[in-house]
PDB file of C-alpha atoms in Angstrom:
ATOM      1  CA  MET A   1       0.000   0.000   0.000  1.00  0.00           C
ATOM      2  CA  THR A   2       1.179   3.531  -0.721  1.00  0.00           C
ATOM      3  CA  THR A   3       0.284   6.678   1.178  1.00  0.00           C
ATOM      4  CA  LEU A   4      -0.808   9.644  -0.867  1.00  0.00           C
ATOM      5  CA  ALA A   5       0.975  12.850   0.069  1.00  0.00           C
ATOM      6  CA  ALA A   6      -1.090  15.891   0.927  1.00  0.00           C
ATOM      7  CA  PRO A   7      -1.541  18.149  -2.106  1.00  0.00           C
ATOM      8  CA  TYR A   8       0.750  21.160  -2.334  1.00  0.00           C
ATOM      9  CA  ARG A   9      -1.462  24.275  -2.380  1.00  0.00           C
ATOM     10  CA  PRO A  10       0.682  27.378  -1.786  1.00  0.00           C
ATOM     11  CA  LEU A  11      -2.091  29.938  -2.395  1.00  0.00           C
ATOM     12  CA  ALA A  12      -4.430  28.153   0.010  1.00  0.00           C
ATOM     13  CA  GLY A  13      -1.627  27.943   2.570  1.00  0.00           C
ATOM     14  CA  MET A  14      -0.922  31.655   2.277  1.00  0.00           C
ATOM     15  CA  PHE A  15      -4.638  32.488   2.572  1.00  0.00           C
ATOM     16  CA  TRP A  16      -5.129  30.415   5.722  1.00  0.00           C
ATOM     17  CA  MET A  17      -1.966  31.839   7.294  1.00  0.00           C
ATOM     18  CA  PHE A  18      -3.263  35.325   6.481  1.00  0.00           C
ATOM     19  CA  THR A  19      -6.550  34.435   8.215  1.00  0.00           C
ATOM     20  CA  ALA A  20      -4.667  32.994  11.185  1.00  0.00           C
ATOM     21  CA  GLY A  21      -2.585  36.151  11.522  1.00  0.00           C
ATOM     22  CA  LEU A  22      -5.687  38.321  11.429  1.00  0.00           C
ATOM     23  CA  SER A  23      -7.279  36.177  14.151  1.00  0.00           C
ATOM     24  CA  PHE A  24      -4.209  36.503  16.370  1.00  0.00           C
ATOM     25  CA  VAL A  25      -4.092  40.285  15.931  1.00  0.00           C
ATOM     26  CA  VAL A  26      -7.799  40.597  16.814  1.00  0.00           C
ATOM     27  CA  MET A  27      -7.117  38.435  19.877  1.00  0.00           C
ATOM     28  CA  THR A  28      -4.276  40.747  20.892  1.00  0.00           C
ATOM     29  CA  ALA A  29      -6.410  43.868  20.365  1.00  0.00           C
ATOM     30  CA  LEU A  30      -9.191  42.411  22.507  1.00  0.00           C
ATOM     31  CA  VAL A  31      -6.736  41.812  25.352  1.00  0.00           C
ATOM     32  CA  LYS A  32      -5.459  45.363  24.918  1.00  0.00           C
ATOM     33  CA  SER A  33      -9.033  46.689  25.127  1.00  0.00           C
ATOM     34  CA  LEU A  34      -9.390  45.334  28.674  1.00  0.00           C
ATOM     35  CA  GLY A  35      -6.902  47.949  29.824  1.00  0.00           C
ATOM     36  CA  PRO A  36      -6.587  48.297  33.619  1.00  0.00           C
ATOM     37  CA  SER A  37     -10.106  46.969  34.304  1.00  0.00           C
ATOM     38  CA  MET A  38      -8.728  43.542  35.274  1.00  0.00           C
ATOM     39  CA  ASP A  39      -5.399  42.283  36.561  1.00  0.00           C
ATOM     40  CA  PRO A  40      -3.398  40.694  33.692  1.00  0.00           C
ATOM     41  CA  ILE A  41      -2.935  37.448  35.644  1.00  0.00           C
ATOM     42  CA  GLN A  42      -6.681  37.082  36.269  1.00  0.00           C
ATOM     43  CA  ALA A  43      -7.357  37.864  32.604  1.00  0.00           C
ATOM     44  CA  ALA A  44      -4.868  35.189  31.526  1.00  0.00           C
ATOM     45  CA  PHE A  45      -6.504  32.620  33.808  1.00  0.00           C
ATOM     46  CA  LEU A  46     -10.028  33.339  32.574  1.00  0.00           C
ATOM     47  CA  ARG A  47      -8.856  33.217  28.941  1.00  0.00           C
ATOM     48  CA  PHE A  48      -7.628  29.652  29.486  1.00  0.00           C
ATOM     49  CA  VAL A  49     -10.720  28.642  31.459  1.00  0.00           C
ATOM     50  CA  PHE A  50     -12.883  29.692  28.502  1.00  0.00           C
ATOM     51  CA  GLY A  51     -10.455  27.963  26.145  1.00  0.00           C
ATOM     52  CA  LEU A  52     -11.185  24.626  27.826  1.00  0.00           C
ATOM     53  CA  VAL A  53     -14.619  24.694  26.166  1.00  0.00           C
ATOM     54  CA  PHE A  54     -12.960  24.184  22.784  1.00  0.00           C
ATOM     55  CA  LEU A  55     -11.208  21.033  24.024  1.00  0.00           C
ATOM     56  CA  LEU A  56     -14.447  19.060  24.360  1.00  0.00           C
ATOM     57  CA  PRO A  57     -14.146  17.431  20.874  1.00  0.00           C
ATOM     58  CA  ALA A  58     -10.741  16.013  21.881  1.00  0.00           C
ATOM     59  CA  LEU A  59     -11.799  14.966  25.405  1.00  0.00           C
ATOM     60  CA  ARG A  60     -12.307  11.288  24.578  1.00  0.00           C
ATOM     61  CA  LEU A  61      -8.882  10.987  22.962  1.00  0.00           C
ATOM     62  CA  VAL A  62      -7.278  12.787  25.914  1.00  0.00           C
ATOM     63  CA  LEU A  63      -8.888  10.402  28.423  1.00  0.00           C
ATOM     64  CA  THR A  64      -8.005   7.237  26.503  1.00  0.00           C
ATOM     65  CA  THR A  65      -4.374   8.099  25.655  1.00  0.00           C
ATOM     66  CA  HIS A  66      -1.900   6.273  27.874  1.00  0.00           C
ATOM     67  CA  LEU A  67       0.551   8.609  29.586  1.00  0.00           C
ATOM     68  CA  THR A  68       3.782   7.605  31.275  1.00  0.00           C
ATOM     69  CA  ARG A  69       5.286   9.307  34.308  1.00  0.00           C
ATOM     70  CA  ARG A  70       7.733  11.043  31.956  1.00  0.00           C
ATOM     71  CA  HIS A  71       4.837  12.449  29.926  1.00  0.00           C
ATOM     72  CA  LEU A  72       3.178  13.816  33.058  1.00  0.00           C
ATOM     73  CA  VAL A  73       6.406  15.474  34.205  1.00  0.00           C
ATOM     74  CA  LEU A  74       6.856  17.086  30.794  1.00  0.00           C
ATOM     75  CA  PHE A  75       3.222  18.235  30.707  1.00  0.00           C
ATOM     76  CA  GLY A  76       3.522  19.716  34.200  1.00  0.00           C
ATOM     77  CA  THR A  77       6.793  21.473  33.338  1.00  0.00           C
ATOM     78  CA  ARG A  78       5.329  22.834  30.126  1.00  0.00           C
ATOM     79  CA  GLY A  79       2.245  24.039  31.986  1.00  0.00           C
ATOM     80  CA  ILE A  80       4.380  26.076  34.401  1.00  0.00           C
ATOM     81  CA  VAL A  81       6.609  27.499  31.641  1.00  0.00           C
ATOM     82  CA  HIS A  82       3.671  28.365  29.390  1.00  0.00           C
ATOM     83  CA  ALA A  83       1.727  29.880  32.310  1.00  0.00           C
ATOM     84  CA  LEU A  84       4.699  32.165  32.958  1.00  0.00           C
ATOM     85  CA  ALA A  85       4.721  33.168  29.285  1.00  0.00           C
ATOM     86  CA  VAL A  86       1.003  33.929  29.338  1.00  0.00           C
ATOM     87  CA  MET A  87       1.221  36.077  32.471  1.00  0.00           C
ATOM     88  CA  LEU A  88       4.168  38.037  31.062  1.00  0.00           C
ATOM     89  CA  TRP A  89       2.368  38.508  27.720  1.00  0.00           C
ATOM     90  CA  PHE A  90      -0.843  39.795  29.309  1.00  0.00           C
ATOM     91  CA  PHE A  91       1.219  42.203  31.432  1.00  0.00           C
ATOM     92  CA  SER A  92       3.148  43.419  28.370  1.00  0.00           C
ATOM     93  CA  MET A  93      -0.129  44.226  26.641  1.00  0.00           C
ATOM     94  CA  THR A  94      -0.873  46.792  29.357  1.00  0.00           C
ATOM     95  CA  GLN A  95       2.552  48.423  29.057  1.00  0.00           C
ATOM     96  CA  ILE A  96       3.641  48.744  25.415  1.00  0.00           C
ATOM     97  CA  PRO A  97       1.952  49.327  22.016  1.00  0.00           C
ATOM     98  CA  LEU A  98       0.387  46.524  19.968  1.00  0.00           C
ATOM     99  CA  ALA A  99       3.019  46.786  17.234  1.00  0.00           C
ATOM    100  CA  GLU A 100       5.863  46.329  19.715  1.00  0.00           C
ATOM    101  CA  VAL A 101       4.208  43.274  21.293  1.00  0.00           C
ATOM    102  CA  THR A 102       3.760  41.732  17.842  1.00  0.00           C
ATOM    103  CA  ALA A 103       7.274  42.563  16.637  1.00  0.00           C
ATOM    104  CA  MET A 104       9.004  41.250  19.765  1.00  0.00           C
ATOM    105  CA  ASN A 105       6.929  38.065  19.670  1.00  0.00           C
ATOM    106  CA  TYR A 106       8.719  37.258  16.410  1.00  0.00           C
ATOM    107  CA  MET A 107      11.755  36.353  18.559  1.00  0.00           C
ATOM    108  CA  THR A 108      10.107  33.138  19.765  1.00  0.00           C
ATOM    109  CA  PRO A 109      11.273  31.043  16.744  1.00  0.00           C
ATOM    110  CA  VAL A 110      14.816  32.363  17.237  1.00  0.00           C
ATOM    111  CA  TYR A 111      14.832  31.111  20.829  1.00  0.00           C
ATOM    112  CA  VAL A 112      13.408  27.807  19.582  1.00  0.00           C
ATOM    113  CA  THR A 113      16.261  27.468  17.083  1.00  0.00           C
ATOM    114  CA  LEU A 114      18.852  28.145  19.787  1.00  0.00           C
ATOM    115  CA  GLY A 115      17.137  25.793  22.230  1.00  0.00           C
ATOM    116  CA  ALA A 116      16.940  22.988  19.664  1.00  0.00           C
ATOM    117  CA  ALA A 117      20.708  23.254  19.191  1.00  0.00           C
ATOM    118  CA  LEU A 118      21.467  23.387  22.917  1.00  0.00           C
ATOM    119  CA  PHE A 119      19.013  20.792  24.237  1.00  0.00           C
ATOM    120  CA  LEU A 120      17.906  18.615  21.314  1.00  0.00           C
ATOM    121  CA  GLY A 121      21.284  18.193  19.659  1.00  0.00           C
ATOM    122  CA  GLU A 122      20.344  19.866  16.365  1.00  0.00           C
ATOM    123  CA  LYS A 123      23.135  21.268  14.241  1.00  0.00           C
ATOM    124  CA  LEU A 124      23.512  25.038  14.279  1.00  0.00           C
ATOM    125  CA  ALA A 125      24.898  25.817  10.821  1.00  0.00           C
ATOM    126  CA  PHE A 126      26.606  29.097   9.951  1.00  0.00           C
ATOM    127  CA  ARG A 127      23.545  30.380   8.070  1.00  0.00           C
ATOM    128  CA  ARG A 128      21.354  29.811  11.128  1.00  0.00           C
ATOM    129  CA  ILE A 129      23.881  31.613  13.332  1.00  0.00           C
ATOM    130  CA  ALA A 130      23.974  34.547  10.885  1.00  0.00           C
ATOM    131  CA  ALA A 131      20.158  34.713  10.777  1.00  0.00           C
ATOM    132  CA  ILE A 132      20.002  34.698  14.586  1.00  0.00           C
ATOM    133  CA  CYS A 133      22.471  37.600  14.692  1.00  0.00           C
ATOM    134  CA  VAL A 134      20.290  39.524  12.236  1.00  0.00           C
ATOM    135  CA  ALA A 135      17.235  38.868  14.428  1.00  0.00           C
ATOM    136  CA  LEU A 136      19.095  40.157  17.493  1.00  0.00           C
ATOM    137  CA  ILE A 137      19.955  43.327  15.575  1.00  0.00           C
ATOM    138  CA  GLY A 138      16.215  43.658  14.895  1.00  0.00           C
ATOM    139  CA  VAL A 139      15.539  43.536  18.648  1.00  0.00           C
ATOM    140  CA  LEU A 140      18.139  46.245  19.253  1.00  0.00           C
ATOM    141  CA  ILE A 141      16.482  48.404  16.596  1.00  0.00           C
ATOM    142  CA  ILE A 142      13.111  48.015  18.350  1.00  0.00           C
ATOM    143  CA  LEU A 143      14.444  48.665  21.856  1.00  0.00           C
ATOM    144  CA  ARG A 144      17.105  51.240  20.895  1.00  0.00           C
ATOM    145  CA  PRO A 145      18.825  51.083  24.322  1.00  0.00           C
ATOM    146  CA  GLY A 146      20.467  54.389  25.192  1.00  0.00           C
ATOM    147  CA  PHE A 147      18.165  56.309  22.842  1.00  0.00           C
ATOM    148  CA  ARG A 148      14.889  55.735  24.665  1.00  0.00           C
ATOM    149  CA  GLU A 149      13.632  54.306  27.930  1.00  0.00           C
ATOM    150  CA  ILE A 150      13.162  50.534  28.017  1.00  0.00           C
ATOM    151  CA  SER A 151       9.939  49.878  29.917  1.00  0.00           C
ATOM    152  CA  PRO A 152       9.055  46.808  32.021  1.00  0.00           C
ATOM    153  CA  GLY A 153       6.749  45.806  29.151  1.00  0.00           C
ATOM    154  CA  HIS A 154       9.717  45.395  26.808  1.00  0.00           C
ATOM    155  CA  LEU A 155      11.548  43.197  29.305  1.00  0.00           C
ATOM    156  CA  THR A 156       8.494  41.039  29.957  1.00  0.00           C
ATOM    157  CA  MET A 157       7.968  40.610  26.205  1.00  0.00           C
ATOM    158  CA  LEU A 158      11.526  39.320  25.886  1.00  0.00           C
ATOM    159  CA  GLY A 159      10.686  36.921  28.712  1.00  0.00           C
ATOM    160  CA  THR A 160       7.443  35.954  26.976  1.00  0.00           C
ATOM    161  CA  ALA A 161       9.201  34.973  23.759  1.00  0.00           C
ATOM    162  CA  LEU A 162      11.840  33.033  25.709  1.00  0.00           C
ATOM    163  CA  ALA A 163       9.226  31.116  27.750  1.00  0.00           C
ATOM    164  CA  LEU A 164       7.145  30.373  24.646  1.00  0.00           C
ATOM    165  CA  GLY A 165      10.264  29.003  22.993  1.00  0.00           C
ATOM    166  CA  GLY A 166      10.800  26.669  25.955  1.00  0.00           C
ATOM    167  CA  SER A 167       7.163  25.552  25.789  1.00  0.00           C
ATOM    168  CA  TYR A 168       7.522  24.806  22.071  1.00  0.00           C
ATOM    169  CA  LEU A 169      10.639  22.690  22.615  1.00  0.00           C
ATOM    170  CA  ILE A 170       8.890  20.602  25.290  1.00  0.00           C
ATOM    171  CA  ALA A 171       5.949  20.170  22.901  1.00  0.00           C
ATOM    172  CA  LYS A 172       8.347  18.979  20.184  1.00  0.00           C
ATOM    173  CA  THR A 173       9.568  16.280  22.563  1.00  0.00           C
ATOM    174  CA  LEU A 174       6.013  15.238  23.482  1.00  0.00           C
ATOM    175  CA  VAL A 175       4.688  14.934  19.915  1.00  0.00           C
ATOM    176  CA  ARG A 176       7.260  12.227  19.226  1.00  0.00           C
ATOM    177  CA  ASP A 177       5.119   9.926  21.400  1.00  0.00           C
ATOM    178  CA  LEU A 178       1.645  11.482  21.504  1.00  0.00           C
ATOM    179  CA  PRO A 179      -0.938  12.880  19.020  1.00  0.00           C
ATOM    180  CA  PRO A 180      -0.668  16.670  18.573  1.00  0.00           C
ATOM    181  CA  SER A 181      -4.291  17.167  19.673  1.00  0.00           C
ATOM    182  CA  VAL A 182      -3.514  15.474  23.000  1.00  0.00           C
ATOM    183  CA  VAL A 183      -0.435  17.655  23.495  1.00  0.00           C
ATOM    184  CA  VAL A 184      -2.432  20.839  22.793  1.00  0.00           C
ATOM    185  CA  ALA A 185      -5.287  19.768  25.078  1.00  0.00           C
ATOM    186  CA  HIS A 186      -2.983  18.933  27.961  1.00  0.00           C
ATOM    187  CA  MET A 187      -1.186  22.245  27.523  1.00  0.00           C
ATOM    188  CA  SER A 188      -4.440  24.135  28.069  1.00  0.00           C
ATOM    189  CA  ILE A 189      -5.388  21.990  31.058  1.00  0.00           C
ATOM    190  CA  TRP A 190      -2.019  22.250  32.801  1.00  0.00           C
ATOM    191  CA  VAL A 191      -1.661  25.991  32.113  1.00  0.00           C
ATOM    192  CA  THR A 192      -5.101  26.593  33.634  1.00  0.00           C
ATOM    193  CA  ILE A 193      -4.096  24.619  36.746  1.00  0.00           C
ATOM    194  CA  ALA A 194      -0.763  26.452  37.019  1.00  0.00           C
ATOM    195  CA  LEU A 195      -2.498  29.851  36.841  1.00  0.00           C
ATOM    196  CA  ILE A 196      -5.002  29.104  39.638  1.00  0.00           C
ATOM    197  CA  PRO A 197      -2.890  30.213  42.653  1.00  0.00           C
ATOM    198  CA  PHE A 198      -1.739  33.387  40.884  1.00  0.00           C
ATOM    199  CA  ALA A 199      -5.300  34.261  39.857  1.00  0.00           C
ATOM    200  CA  ILE A 200      -6.604  33.719  43.400  1.00  0.00           C
ATOM    201  CA  ALA A 201      -3.970  36.137  44.742  1.00  0.00           C
ATOM    202  CA  VAL A 202      -5.231  39.014  42.570  1.00  0.00           C
ATOM    203  CA  TRP A 203      -8.888  38.007  42.145  1.00  0.00           C
ATOM    204  CA  THR A 204     -11.607  40.632  41.817  1.00  0.00           C
ATOM    205  CA  ARG A 205     -15.162  40.162  40.649  1.00  0.00           C
ATOM    206  CA  PRO A 206     -15.113  40.423  36.817  1.00  0.00           C
ATOM    207  CA  SER A 207     -17.767  42.333  34.925  1.00  0.00           C
ATOM    208  CA  LEU A 208     -19.950  40.665  32.299  1.00  0.00           C
ATOM    209  CA  HIS A 209     -18.253  42.842  29.683  1.00  0.00           C
ATOM    210  CA  ASP A 210     -14.781  41.610  30.666  1.00  0.00           C
ATOM    211  CA  LEU A 211     -15.983  37.999  30.658  1.00  0.00           C
ATOM    212  CA  GLY A 212     -17.448  38.467  27.185  1.00  0.00           C
ATOM    213  CA  VAL A 213     -14.204  39.988  25.880  1.00  0.00           C
ATOM    214  CA  LEU A 214     -12.134  37.119  27.313  1.00  0.00           C
ATOM    215  CA  PHE A 215     -14.440  34.536  25.771  1.00  0.00           C
ATOM    216  CA  LEU A 216     -13.871  36.244  22.405  1.00  0.00           C
ATOM    217  CA  VAL A 217     -10.117  36.180  23.106  1.00  0.00           C
ATOM    218  CA  ALA A 218     -10.291  32.413  23.620  1.00  0.00           C
ATOM    219  CA  SER A 219     -12.419  32.030  20.481  1.00  0.00           C
ATOM    220  CA  PHE A 220     -10.052  33.983  18.225  1.00  0.00           C
ATOM    221  CA  ALA A 221      -6.991  32.232  19.718  1.00  0.00           C
ATOM    222  CA  THR A 222      -8.535  28.839  18.977  1.00  0.00           C
ATOM    223  CA  ALA A 223      -9.556  29.919  15.478  1.00  0.00           C
ATOM    224  CA  GLY A 224      -6.068  31.274  14.805  1.00  0.00           C
ATOM    225  CA  HIS A 225      -4.403  28.003  15.753  1.00  0.00           C
ATOM    226  CA  TYR A 226      -6.922  26.047  13.679  1.00  0.00           C
ATOM    227  CA  PHE A 227      -6.340  28.223  10.596  1.00  0.00           C
ATOM    228  CA  MET A 228      -2.588  27.983  11.091  1.00  0.00           C
ATOM    229  CA  THR A 229      -2.811  24.184  11.161  1.00  0.00           C
ATOM    230  CA  ILE A 230      -4.753  24.199   7.884  1.00  0.00           C
ATOM    231  CA  ALA A 231      -2.159  26.554   6.365  1.00  0.00           C
ATOM    232  CA  LEU A 232       0.760  24.317   7.325  1.00  0.00           C
ATOM    233  CA  LYS A 233      -1.006  21.278   5.881  1.00  0.00           C
ATOM    234  CA  ALA A 234      -1.524  23.089   2.568  1.00  0.00           C
ATOM    235  CA  ALA A 235       2.009  24.487   2.199  1.00  0.00           C
ATOM    236  CA  PRO A 236       5.372  24.337   4.031  1.00  0.00           C
ATOM    237  CA  VAL A 237       6.449  26.929   6.573  1.00  0.00           C
ATOM    238  CA  ALA A 238       8.890  28.436   4.071  1.00  0.00           C
ATOM    239  CA  VAL A 239       5.892  29.474   1.928  1.00  0.00           C
ATOM    240  CA  THR A 240       3.499  30.594   4.660  1.00  0.00           C
ATOM    241  CA  GLN A 241       6.025  32.273   6.968  1.00  0.00           C
ATOM    242  CA  PRO A 242       6.394  35.582   5.047  1.00  0.00           C
ATOM    243  CA  VAL A 243       2.616  36.092   5.251  1.00  0.00           C
ATOM    244  CA  THR A 244       2.964  36.484   9.021  1.00  0.00           C
ATOM    245  CA  PHE A 245       4.559  39.889   8.351  1.00  0.00           C
ATOM    246  CA  LEU A 246       1.012  41.146   7.831  1.00  0.00           C
ATOM    247  CA  GLN A 247       0.414  40.640  11.564  1.00  0.00           C
ATOM    248  CA  LEU A 248       2.785  43.531  12.218  1.00  0.00           C
ATOM    249  CA  ILE A 249       0.965  45.728   9.708  1.00  0.00           C
ATOM    250  CA  TRP A 250      -2.476  44.959  11.189  1.00  0.00           C
ATOM    251  CA  ALA A 251      -1.173  45.478  14.732  1.00  0.00           C
ATOM    252  CA  THR A 252       0.360  48.834  13.763  1.00  0.00           C
ATOM    253  CA  LEU A 253      -2.867  49.987  12.091  1.00  0.00           C
ATOM    254  CA  LEU A 254      -5.081  48.819  14.963  1.00  0.00           C
ATOM    255  CA  GLY A 255      -2.791  50.450  17.498  1.00  0.00           C
ATOM    256  CA  ALA A 256      -2.909  53.753  15.645  1.00  0.00           C
ATOM    257  CA  LEU A 257      -6.616  53.813  14.728  1.00  0.00           C
ATOM    258  CA  VAL A 258      -8.202  52.173  17.774  1.00  0.00           C
ATOM    259  CA  PHE A 259      -5.781  52.804  20.636  1.00  0.00           C
ATOM    260  CA  HIS A 260      -4.224  56.044  19.294  1.00  0.00           C
ATOM    261  CA  GLU A 261      -0.688  54.662  19.510  1.00  0.00           C
ATOM    262  CA  ARG A 262       2.131  56.365  17.644  1.00  0.00           C
ATOM    263  CA  VAL A 263       3.398  54.567  14.543  1.00  0.00           C
ATOM    264  CA  ASP A 264       7.066  53.863  15.239  1.00  0.00           C
ATOM    265  CA  ILE A 265       9.003  53.201  12.038  1.00  0.00           C
ATOM    266  CA  TRP A 266      11.856  51.682  14.085  1.00  0.00           C
ATOM    267  CA  VAL A 267       9.514  49.014  15.455  1.00  0.00           C
ATOM    268  CA  VAL A 268       8.334  48.142  11.947  1.00  0.00           C
ATOM    269  CA  ALA A 269      11.937  48.034  10.689  1.00  0.00           C
ATOM    270  CA  GLY A 270      13.150  45.880  13.577  1.00  0.00           C
ATOM    271  CA  GLY A 271      10.180  43.515  13.338  1.00  0.00           C
ATOM    272  CA  SER A 272      10.714  43.165   9.601  1.00  0.00           C
ATOM    273  CA  LEU A 273      14.375  42.297  10.172  1.00  0.00           C
ATOM    274  CA  ILE A 274      13.490  39.618  12.739  1.00  0.00           C
ATOM    275  CA  LEU A 275      10.823  38.107  10.507  1.00  0.00           C
ATOM    276  CA  SER A 276      13.181  38.129   7.505  1.00  0.00           C
ATOM    277  CA  ALA A 277      15.766  36.207   9.523  1.00  0.00           C
ATOM    278  CA  VAL A 278      13.246  33.604  10.685  1.00  0.00           C
ATOM    279  CA  SER A 279      11.818  33.239   7.175  1.00  0.00           C
ATOM    280  CA  PHE A 280      15.334  32.700   5.805  1.00  0.00           C
ATOM    281  CA  ILE A 281      15.939  29.886   8.300  1.00  0.00           C
ATOM    282  CA  ALA A 282      12.642  28.242   7.308  1.00  0.00           C
ATOM    283  CA  TRP A 283      13.464  28.590   3.599  1.00  0.00           C
ATOM    284  CA  ARG A 284      16.942  27.081   4.030  1.00  0.00           C
ATOM    285  CA  GLU A 285      15.577  24.060   5.865  1.00  0.00           C
ATOM    286  CA  ALA A 286      12.965  23.581   3.114  1.00  0.00           C
ATOM    287  CA  VAL A 287      15.695  23.733   0.442  1.00  0.00           C
ATOM    288  CA  LEU A 288      17.856  21.215   2.302  1.00  0.00           C
ATOM    289  CA  ASN A 289      14.783  19.091   3.166  1.00  0.00           C
ATOM    290  CA  ARG A 290      16.090  18.530   6.683  1.00  0.00           C
ATOM    291  CA  SER A 291      12.756  17.440   8.115  1.00  0.00           C
ATOM    292  CA  SER A 292      14.289  16.324  11.407  1.00  0.00           C
ATOM    293  CA  LEU A 293      15.219  19.879  12.300  1.00  0.00           C
ATOM    294  CA  THR A 294      12.991  22.272  14.177  1.00  0.00           C
ATOM    295  CA  THR A 295      11.595  24.595  11.522  1.00  0.00           C
ATOM    296  CA  PRO A 296      10.651  27.936  13.071  1.00  0.00           C
ATOM    297  CA  SER A 297       7.020  28.989  12.957  1.00  0.00           C
ATOM    298  CA  ILE A 298       5.615  32.289  14.135  1.00  0.00           C
ATOM    299  CA  ALA A 299       2.446  32.394  16.190  1.00  0.00           C
ATOM    300  CA  PRO A 300       1.698  33.779  19.607  1.00  0.00           C
ATOM    301  CA  LYS A 301       0.692  30.290  20.870  1.00  0.00           C
ATOM    302  CA  LEU A 302      -1.346  31.787  23.678  1.00  0.00           C
TER     303      LEU A 302
END
C-alpha cells in the first residue's frame, strides 16, 4: 500500500496563514481593550478557562491516551513554563503598544532554534547563526537602548518569547510519542491549573463585559491556531512564513486607529528584520529538506 501525500497548495496555505494572523491580531487587540479593568494574571486565567470549552471534541482521545510518568512530568513542566509566558504577555499588553508586542513576539522562533541546538542536539549551521544575529539586531532596533527608555513591558515581552520558545521545545519532545491534539489539550489543562494560585492572589469580581471579551479572546486564539494548522497542511512553513509579516501591519494599524498609539518606524523596521531572519531559516531548511530539524514557525501560541 502507498500513502498519498497531501496536495501542495501554496495559495491556500498563504490564505489560511493570512486568516490565522488576522485572528491573532484581533485576539491581541481584545486583550489590549481590557486595559486596567482587570489584573493581567486574572485575565490570563479566565482566557484559558474559557479555552477549555474548545477542548471538548478532543476529550475522549485525551482520556483514553496512555501517559507515562515522563509524559506527566513534561506536561507539568510545560504548563508552568507556558503559564509564565502567558502572564508576562498579558502584562506586556498593558505596558507597550500593539506593534511592539507583535514585533518582539517574532523572537520566539529564534529562541526555539537556539534551544533545539542546545538541548535537542540539532546542528547550528553558519547560516542559522547569521540569521540569529540579524534577528538580534532587529531587537536592538526596536528597543534602541540608550536612545529611549526601556519599559518593564519590553523586558516582559523578551521573557514571553523566551518562555514560549521553551514551551515549544517541550511540545516537540512530546509529539514524538503522543498525538498533537492530545499535546495541545494537555497544555491548556495544565496551564489553567498552574495559573489558579496566581489568579486567586489578585482576584476581583469580573464584569460581564470583561468575561465576554475574554471569551472572544479564547475564540479567536482557537480559530487562529486552527487556521494555522490548515495553512501548514496546505504548504510548508517556508511558503506561509512571510505572510505572518502582515500581523505587524495589522497590529500597527489597529494600534494607531483604535488605541491612538504612535506609529514607530523603528519598530516596523526591527520587526521586519526579525521576521526576515526567521523566514530565511525556514526557507533554508525547506531547500535542504532537513525534516528532522525544528523549523521555526511564528504564532503567539497563547
